Short mmCIF file of C-alpha atoms in Angstrom, two decimals:
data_model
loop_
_atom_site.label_atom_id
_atom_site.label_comp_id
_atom_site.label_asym_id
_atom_site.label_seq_id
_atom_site.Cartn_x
_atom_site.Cartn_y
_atom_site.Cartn_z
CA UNK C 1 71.78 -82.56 87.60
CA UNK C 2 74.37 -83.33 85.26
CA UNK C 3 76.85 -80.80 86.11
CA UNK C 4 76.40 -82.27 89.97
CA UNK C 5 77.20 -85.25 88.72
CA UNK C 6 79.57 -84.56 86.72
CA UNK C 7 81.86 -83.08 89.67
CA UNK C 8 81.39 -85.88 91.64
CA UNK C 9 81.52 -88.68 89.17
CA UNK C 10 85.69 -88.32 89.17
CA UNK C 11 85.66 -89.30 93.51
CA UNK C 12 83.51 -92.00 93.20
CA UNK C 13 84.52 -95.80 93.95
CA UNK C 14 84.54 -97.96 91.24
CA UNK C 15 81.46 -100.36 92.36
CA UNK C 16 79.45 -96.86 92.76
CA UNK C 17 80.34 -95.52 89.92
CA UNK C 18 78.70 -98.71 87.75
CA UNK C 19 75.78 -98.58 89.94
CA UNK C 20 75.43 -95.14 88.57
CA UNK C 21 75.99 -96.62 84.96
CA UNK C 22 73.20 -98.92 85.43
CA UNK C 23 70.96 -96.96 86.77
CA UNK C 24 71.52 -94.33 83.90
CA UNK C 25 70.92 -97.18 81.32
CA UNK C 26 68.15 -98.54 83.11
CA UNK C 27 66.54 -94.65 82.84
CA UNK C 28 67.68 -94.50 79.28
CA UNK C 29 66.27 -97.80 78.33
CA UNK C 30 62.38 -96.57 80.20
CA UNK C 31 62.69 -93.15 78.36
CA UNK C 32 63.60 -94.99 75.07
CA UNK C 33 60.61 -96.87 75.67
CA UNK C 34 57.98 -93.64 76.60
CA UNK C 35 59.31 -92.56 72.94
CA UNK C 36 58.19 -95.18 71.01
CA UNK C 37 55.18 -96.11 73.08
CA UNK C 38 54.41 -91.83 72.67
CA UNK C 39 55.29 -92.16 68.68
CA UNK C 40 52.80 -94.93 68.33
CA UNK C 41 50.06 -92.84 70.28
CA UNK C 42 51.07 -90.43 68.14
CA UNK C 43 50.25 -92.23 64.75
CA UNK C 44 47.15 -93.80 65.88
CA UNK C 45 45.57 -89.99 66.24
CA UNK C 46 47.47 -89.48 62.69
CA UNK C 47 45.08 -92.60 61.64
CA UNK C 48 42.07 -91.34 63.10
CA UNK C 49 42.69 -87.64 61.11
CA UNK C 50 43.35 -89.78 57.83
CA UNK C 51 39.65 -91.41 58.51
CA UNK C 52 37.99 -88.51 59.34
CA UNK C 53 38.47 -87.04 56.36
CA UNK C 54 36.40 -89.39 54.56
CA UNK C 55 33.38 -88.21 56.81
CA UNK C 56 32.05 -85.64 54.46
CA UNK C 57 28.58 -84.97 53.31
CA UNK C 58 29.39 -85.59 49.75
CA UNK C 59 30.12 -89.21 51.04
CA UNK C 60 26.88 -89.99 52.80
CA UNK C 61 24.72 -93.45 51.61
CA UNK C 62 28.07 -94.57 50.23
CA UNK C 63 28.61 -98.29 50.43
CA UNK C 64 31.40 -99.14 53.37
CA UNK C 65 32.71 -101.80 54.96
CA UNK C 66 32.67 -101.70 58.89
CA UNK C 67 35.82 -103.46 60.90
CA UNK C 68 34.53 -105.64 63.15
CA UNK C 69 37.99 -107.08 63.72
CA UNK C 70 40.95 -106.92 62.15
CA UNK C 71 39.94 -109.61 59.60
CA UNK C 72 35.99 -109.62 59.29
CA UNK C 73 34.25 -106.55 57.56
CA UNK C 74 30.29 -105.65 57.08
CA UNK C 75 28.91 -104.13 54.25
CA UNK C 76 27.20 -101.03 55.63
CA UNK C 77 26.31 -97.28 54.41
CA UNK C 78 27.33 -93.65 55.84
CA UNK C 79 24.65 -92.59 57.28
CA UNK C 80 25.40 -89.29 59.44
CA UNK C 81 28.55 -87.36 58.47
CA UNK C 82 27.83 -84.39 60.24
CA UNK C 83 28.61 -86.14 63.66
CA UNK C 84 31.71 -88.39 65.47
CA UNK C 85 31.87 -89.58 67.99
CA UNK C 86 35.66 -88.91 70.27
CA UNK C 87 36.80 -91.11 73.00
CA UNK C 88 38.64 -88.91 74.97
CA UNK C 89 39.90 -90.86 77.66
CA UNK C 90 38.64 -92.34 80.90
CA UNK C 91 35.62 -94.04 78.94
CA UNK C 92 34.21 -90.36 77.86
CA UNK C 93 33.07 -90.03 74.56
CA UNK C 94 32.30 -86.62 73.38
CA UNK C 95 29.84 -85.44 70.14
CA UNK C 96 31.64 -83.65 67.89
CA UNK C 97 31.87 -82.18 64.26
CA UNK C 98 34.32 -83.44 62.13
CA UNK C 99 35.55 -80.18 62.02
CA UNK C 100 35.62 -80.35 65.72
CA UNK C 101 37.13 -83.69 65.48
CA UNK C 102 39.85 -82.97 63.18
CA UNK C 103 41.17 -79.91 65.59
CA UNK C 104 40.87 -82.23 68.67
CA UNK C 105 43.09 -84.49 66.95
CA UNK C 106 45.33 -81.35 66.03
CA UNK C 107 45.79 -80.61 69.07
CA UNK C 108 46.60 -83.95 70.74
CA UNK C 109 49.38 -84.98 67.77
CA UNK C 110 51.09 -81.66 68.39
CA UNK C 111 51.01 -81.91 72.36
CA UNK C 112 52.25 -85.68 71.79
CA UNK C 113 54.80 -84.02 69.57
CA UNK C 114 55.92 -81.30 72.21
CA UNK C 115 56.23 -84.27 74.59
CA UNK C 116 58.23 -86.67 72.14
CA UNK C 117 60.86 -83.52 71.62
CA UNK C 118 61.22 -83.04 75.78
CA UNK C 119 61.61 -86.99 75.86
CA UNK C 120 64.18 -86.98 72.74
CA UNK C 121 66.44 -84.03 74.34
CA UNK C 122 66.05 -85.83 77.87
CA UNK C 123 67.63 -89.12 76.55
CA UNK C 124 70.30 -87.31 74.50
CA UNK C 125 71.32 -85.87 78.08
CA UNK C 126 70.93 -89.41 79.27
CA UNK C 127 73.10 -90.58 76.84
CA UNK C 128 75.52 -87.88 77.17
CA UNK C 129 75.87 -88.96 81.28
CA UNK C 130 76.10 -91.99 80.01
CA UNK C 131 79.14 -91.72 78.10
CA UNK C 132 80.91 -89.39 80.75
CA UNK C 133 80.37 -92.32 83.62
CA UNK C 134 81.86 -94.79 81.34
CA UNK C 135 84.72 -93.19 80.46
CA UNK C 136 85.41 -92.07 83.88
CA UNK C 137 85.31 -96.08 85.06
CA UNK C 138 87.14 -97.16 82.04
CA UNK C 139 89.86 -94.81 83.09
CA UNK C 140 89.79 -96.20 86.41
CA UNK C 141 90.10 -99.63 86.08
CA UNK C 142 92.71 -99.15 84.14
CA UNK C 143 94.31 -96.84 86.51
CA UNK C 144 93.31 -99.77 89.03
CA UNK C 145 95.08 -102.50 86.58
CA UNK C 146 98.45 -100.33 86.67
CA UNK C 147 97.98 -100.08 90.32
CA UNK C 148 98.13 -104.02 90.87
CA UNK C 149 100.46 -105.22 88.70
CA UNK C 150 103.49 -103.56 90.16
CA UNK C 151 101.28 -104.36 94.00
CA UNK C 152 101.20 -107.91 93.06
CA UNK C 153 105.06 -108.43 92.24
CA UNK C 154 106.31 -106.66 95.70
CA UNK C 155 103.85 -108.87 97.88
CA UNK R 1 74.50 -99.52 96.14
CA UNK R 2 73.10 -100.12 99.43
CA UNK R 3 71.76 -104.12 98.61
CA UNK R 4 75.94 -104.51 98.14
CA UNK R 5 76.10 -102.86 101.84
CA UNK R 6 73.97 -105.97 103.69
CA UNK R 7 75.85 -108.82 101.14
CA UNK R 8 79.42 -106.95 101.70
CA UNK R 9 78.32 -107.33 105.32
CA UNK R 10 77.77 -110.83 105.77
CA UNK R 11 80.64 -111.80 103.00
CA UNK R 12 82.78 -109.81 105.91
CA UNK R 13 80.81 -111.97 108.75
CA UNK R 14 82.12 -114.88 106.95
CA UNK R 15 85.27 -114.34 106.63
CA UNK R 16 85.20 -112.95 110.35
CA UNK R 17 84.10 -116.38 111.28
CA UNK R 18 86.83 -118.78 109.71
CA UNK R 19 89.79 -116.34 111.21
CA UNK R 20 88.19 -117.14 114.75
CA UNK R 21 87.50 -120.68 113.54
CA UNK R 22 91.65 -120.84 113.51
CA UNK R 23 92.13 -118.65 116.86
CA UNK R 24 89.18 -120.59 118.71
CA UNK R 25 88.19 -117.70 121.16
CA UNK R 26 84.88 -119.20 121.74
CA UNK R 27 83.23 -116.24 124.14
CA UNK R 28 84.76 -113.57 120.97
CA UNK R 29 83.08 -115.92 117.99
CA UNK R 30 79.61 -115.95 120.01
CA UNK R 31 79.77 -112.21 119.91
CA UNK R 32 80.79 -112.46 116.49
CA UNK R 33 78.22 -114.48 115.21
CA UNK R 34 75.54 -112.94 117.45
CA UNK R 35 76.76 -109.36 115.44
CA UNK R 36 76.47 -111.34 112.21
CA UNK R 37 73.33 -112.69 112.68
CA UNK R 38 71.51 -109.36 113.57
CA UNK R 39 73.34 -107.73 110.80
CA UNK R 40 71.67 -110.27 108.78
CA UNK R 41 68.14 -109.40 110.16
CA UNK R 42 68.73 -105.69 109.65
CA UNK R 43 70.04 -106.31 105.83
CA UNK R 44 66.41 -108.37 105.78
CA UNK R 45 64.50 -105.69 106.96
CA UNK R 46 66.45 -103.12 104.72
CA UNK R 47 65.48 -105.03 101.45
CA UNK R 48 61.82 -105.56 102.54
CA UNK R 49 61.58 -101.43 102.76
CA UNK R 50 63.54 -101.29 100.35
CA UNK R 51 60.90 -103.63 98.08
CA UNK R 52 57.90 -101.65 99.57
CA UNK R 53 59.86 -98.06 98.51
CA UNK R 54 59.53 -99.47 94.74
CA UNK R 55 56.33 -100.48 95.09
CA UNK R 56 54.90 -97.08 96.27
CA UNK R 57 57.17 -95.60 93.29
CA UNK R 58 55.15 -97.55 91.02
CA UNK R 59 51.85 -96.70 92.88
CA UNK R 60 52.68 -92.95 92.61
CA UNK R 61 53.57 -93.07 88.93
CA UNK R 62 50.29 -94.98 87.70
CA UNK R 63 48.21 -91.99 90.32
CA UNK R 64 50.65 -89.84 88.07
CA UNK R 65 49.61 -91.12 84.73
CA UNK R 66 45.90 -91.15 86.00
CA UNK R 67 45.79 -88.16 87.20
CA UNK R 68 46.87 -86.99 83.53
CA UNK R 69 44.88 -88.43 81.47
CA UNK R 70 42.27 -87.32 83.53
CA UNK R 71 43.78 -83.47 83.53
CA UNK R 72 43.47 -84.08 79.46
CA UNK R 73 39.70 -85.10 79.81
CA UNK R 74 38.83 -82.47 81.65
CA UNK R 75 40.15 -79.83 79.38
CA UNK R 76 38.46 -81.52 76.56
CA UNK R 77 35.10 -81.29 78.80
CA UNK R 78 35.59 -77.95 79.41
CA UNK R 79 36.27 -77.26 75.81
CA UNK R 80 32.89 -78.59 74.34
CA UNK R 81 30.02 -76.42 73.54
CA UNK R 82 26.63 -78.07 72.95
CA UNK R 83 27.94 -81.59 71.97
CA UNK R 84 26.63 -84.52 73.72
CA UNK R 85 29.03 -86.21 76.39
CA UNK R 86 28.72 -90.25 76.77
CA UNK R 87 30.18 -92.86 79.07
CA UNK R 88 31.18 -96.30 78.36
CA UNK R 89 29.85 -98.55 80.90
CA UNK R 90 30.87 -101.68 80.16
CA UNK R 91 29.93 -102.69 76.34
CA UNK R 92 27.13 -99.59 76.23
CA UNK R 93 27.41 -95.52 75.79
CA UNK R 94 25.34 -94.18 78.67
CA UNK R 95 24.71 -90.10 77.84
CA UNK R 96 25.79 -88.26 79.98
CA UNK R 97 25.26 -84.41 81.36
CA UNK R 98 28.18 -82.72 80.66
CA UNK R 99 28.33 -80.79 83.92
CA UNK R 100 27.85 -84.18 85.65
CA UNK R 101 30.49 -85.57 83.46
CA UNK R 102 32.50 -82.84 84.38
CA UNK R 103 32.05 -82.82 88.54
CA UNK R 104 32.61 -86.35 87.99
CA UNK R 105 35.86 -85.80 86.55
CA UNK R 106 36.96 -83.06 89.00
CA UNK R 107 35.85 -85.39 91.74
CA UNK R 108 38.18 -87.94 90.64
CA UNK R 109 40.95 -85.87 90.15
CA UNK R 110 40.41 -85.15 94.02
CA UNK R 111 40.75 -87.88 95.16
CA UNK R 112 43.64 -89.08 92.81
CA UNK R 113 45.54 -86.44 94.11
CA UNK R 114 44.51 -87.00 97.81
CA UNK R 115 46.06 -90.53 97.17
CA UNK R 116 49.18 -89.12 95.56
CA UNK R 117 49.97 -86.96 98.99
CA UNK R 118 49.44 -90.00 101.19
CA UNK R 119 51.50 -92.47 98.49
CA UNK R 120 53.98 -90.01 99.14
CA UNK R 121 53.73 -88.81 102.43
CA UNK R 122 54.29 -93.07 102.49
CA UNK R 123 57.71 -92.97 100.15
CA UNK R 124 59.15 -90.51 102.48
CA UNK R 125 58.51 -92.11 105.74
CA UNK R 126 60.07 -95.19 103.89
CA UNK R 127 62.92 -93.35 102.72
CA UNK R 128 63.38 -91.96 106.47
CA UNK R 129 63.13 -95.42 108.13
CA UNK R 130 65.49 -96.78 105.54
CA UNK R 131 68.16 -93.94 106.82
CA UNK R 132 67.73 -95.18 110.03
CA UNK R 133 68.29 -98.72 108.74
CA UNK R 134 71.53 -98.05 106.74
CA UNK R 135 73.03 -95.90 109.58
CA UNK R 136 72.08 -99.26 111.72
CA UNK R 137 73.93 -102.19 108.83
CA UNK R 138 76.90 -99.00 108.76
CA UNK R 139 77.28 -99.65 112.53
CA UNK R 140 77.19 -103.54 112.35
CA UNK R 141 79.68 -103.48 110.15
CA UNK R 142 81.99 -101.46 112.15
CA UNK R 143 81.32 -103.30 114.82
CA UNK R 144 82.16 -106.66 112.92
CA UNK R 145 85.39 -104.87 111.63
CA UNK R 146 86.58 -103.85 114.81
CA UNK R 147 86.25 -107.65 116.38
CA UNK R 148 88.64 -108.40 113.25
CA UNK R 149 91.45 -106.86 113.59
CA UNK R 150 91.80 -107.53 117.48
#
């Protein structure tokens, strides 16, 4: 796509050509935000591994305290440690070791991680288009600005 | 682009109109203005398909993201071995049987994907009648263009 565009970028009118600038920064601006929304999903499973590694039998009958919101805790004890429970998506929650837990959460960071490296080299393309369409209208309307002056002085 | 096509178009109609304002060739401006107006009701129509188009964009992305996450739970179902599936129905965990949790899954996916071929077979029907539509405000304009410079 970007060597297409990069052909015809040059014969493009000038009220086209930031169309196509705007629409490029309007992509770059929804990627930008996939990234950070997929960064945060990202550290929330990096949370959930840095919990699960308290679940251990040595643990169990230890004194907790249980969010119930983000502000109000309940004294409680560990009771099972050789269970979690997962919520993997759609409502489904799945029994699993914490063993079993711990790889499930492997393997979602690093596919989160794949996709966050596809995003990162599709906005640095973005960018890159970016960049070429601006300088080609910047060198246009100037080219355009030459154009008139002399225009304006024979009319 | 093509929003600046209808606007360009009646900006043009305007103009059209005050130069025959000055000439006062009444039969001429009627057929002007009878141009404008229906370039005005195609430029409508254009922006209401237009409006529908992005609204079956956004349809097909959130099947997209659907059908995902429901691709990732289905690997995951496939994956266990002997643990116990649940489903949240509204505050409470119903258990589940995993192979029912599973044909669930996979019968969702069908039909999320039977609504992704109709949302699309939708966009391009759209994106054919909006051709159409452009070829027609392309016309008008001529048209309008041509009464101008007689």
């Amino acid at each position: 796509m970007s060597t297409g565009s990069q052909v015809n970028v040059a014969s493009l009118p000038i009220d086209q050509l930031q169309a196509l600038r705007e629409q490029l920064q309007e992509e770059d601006r929804f990627l930008t935000n996939s990234y950070s929304q997929l960064k945060i999903a990202q550290n929330k499973f990096v949370d959930s591994r840095e919990a699960l590694k308290v679940i251990t039998p040595e643990n169990i009958d230890k004194d907790i305290l249980v969010p119930m919101t983000s502000s109000l805790y309940v004294k409680g004890s560990l009771a099972k440690t050789d269970t979690v429970l997962v919520d993997i998506g759609t409502g489904y929650y799945v029994e699993k070791t914490p063993e079993e837990a711990d790889d499930y959460l492997k393997r979602k960071i690093s596919y989160l991680g794949d996709n966050c490296e596809k995003l990162e080299s599709n906005i640095s393309e973005k960018r890159k288009n970016i960049e070429a369409v601006t300088m080609v209208l910047q060198a246009r309307i100037r080219a355009m600005n030459e154009q008139a002056q002399p225009g304006a002085k024979s009319s | 682009m093509m929003e600046s096509a209808g606007s360009q178009g009646m900006r043009l109609g305007m103009r059209v109109m005050i130069e025959q304002g000055d000439e006062g060739n009444r039969s001429e401006r009627r057929e002007e203005m009878a141009v404008q107006q229906r370039l005005e009701v195609e430029a409508k129509a254009y922006q209401s398909l237009q409006q529908e188009h992005a609204k079956m964009g956004q349809t097909y992305s959130k099947l997209l993201a659907q059908q995902n996450e429901n691709n990732m739970v289905l690997d995951e179902l496939k994956l266990i071995d002997g643990g116990a599936v649940y489903k949240l129905v509204g505050p409470v965990l119903l258990s589940q049987d995993p192979e029912e949790a599973k044909s669930n899954v996979e019968k969702r996916l069908q039909y999320i994907g039977d609504e992704m071929k109709r949302t699309q077979n939708h966009v391009i029907d759209l994106e054919k009648k909006m051709e159409e539509k452009r070829n027609k405000l392309q016309q008008l304009q001529a048209q309008l263009k041509q009464g101008q410079s007689k």
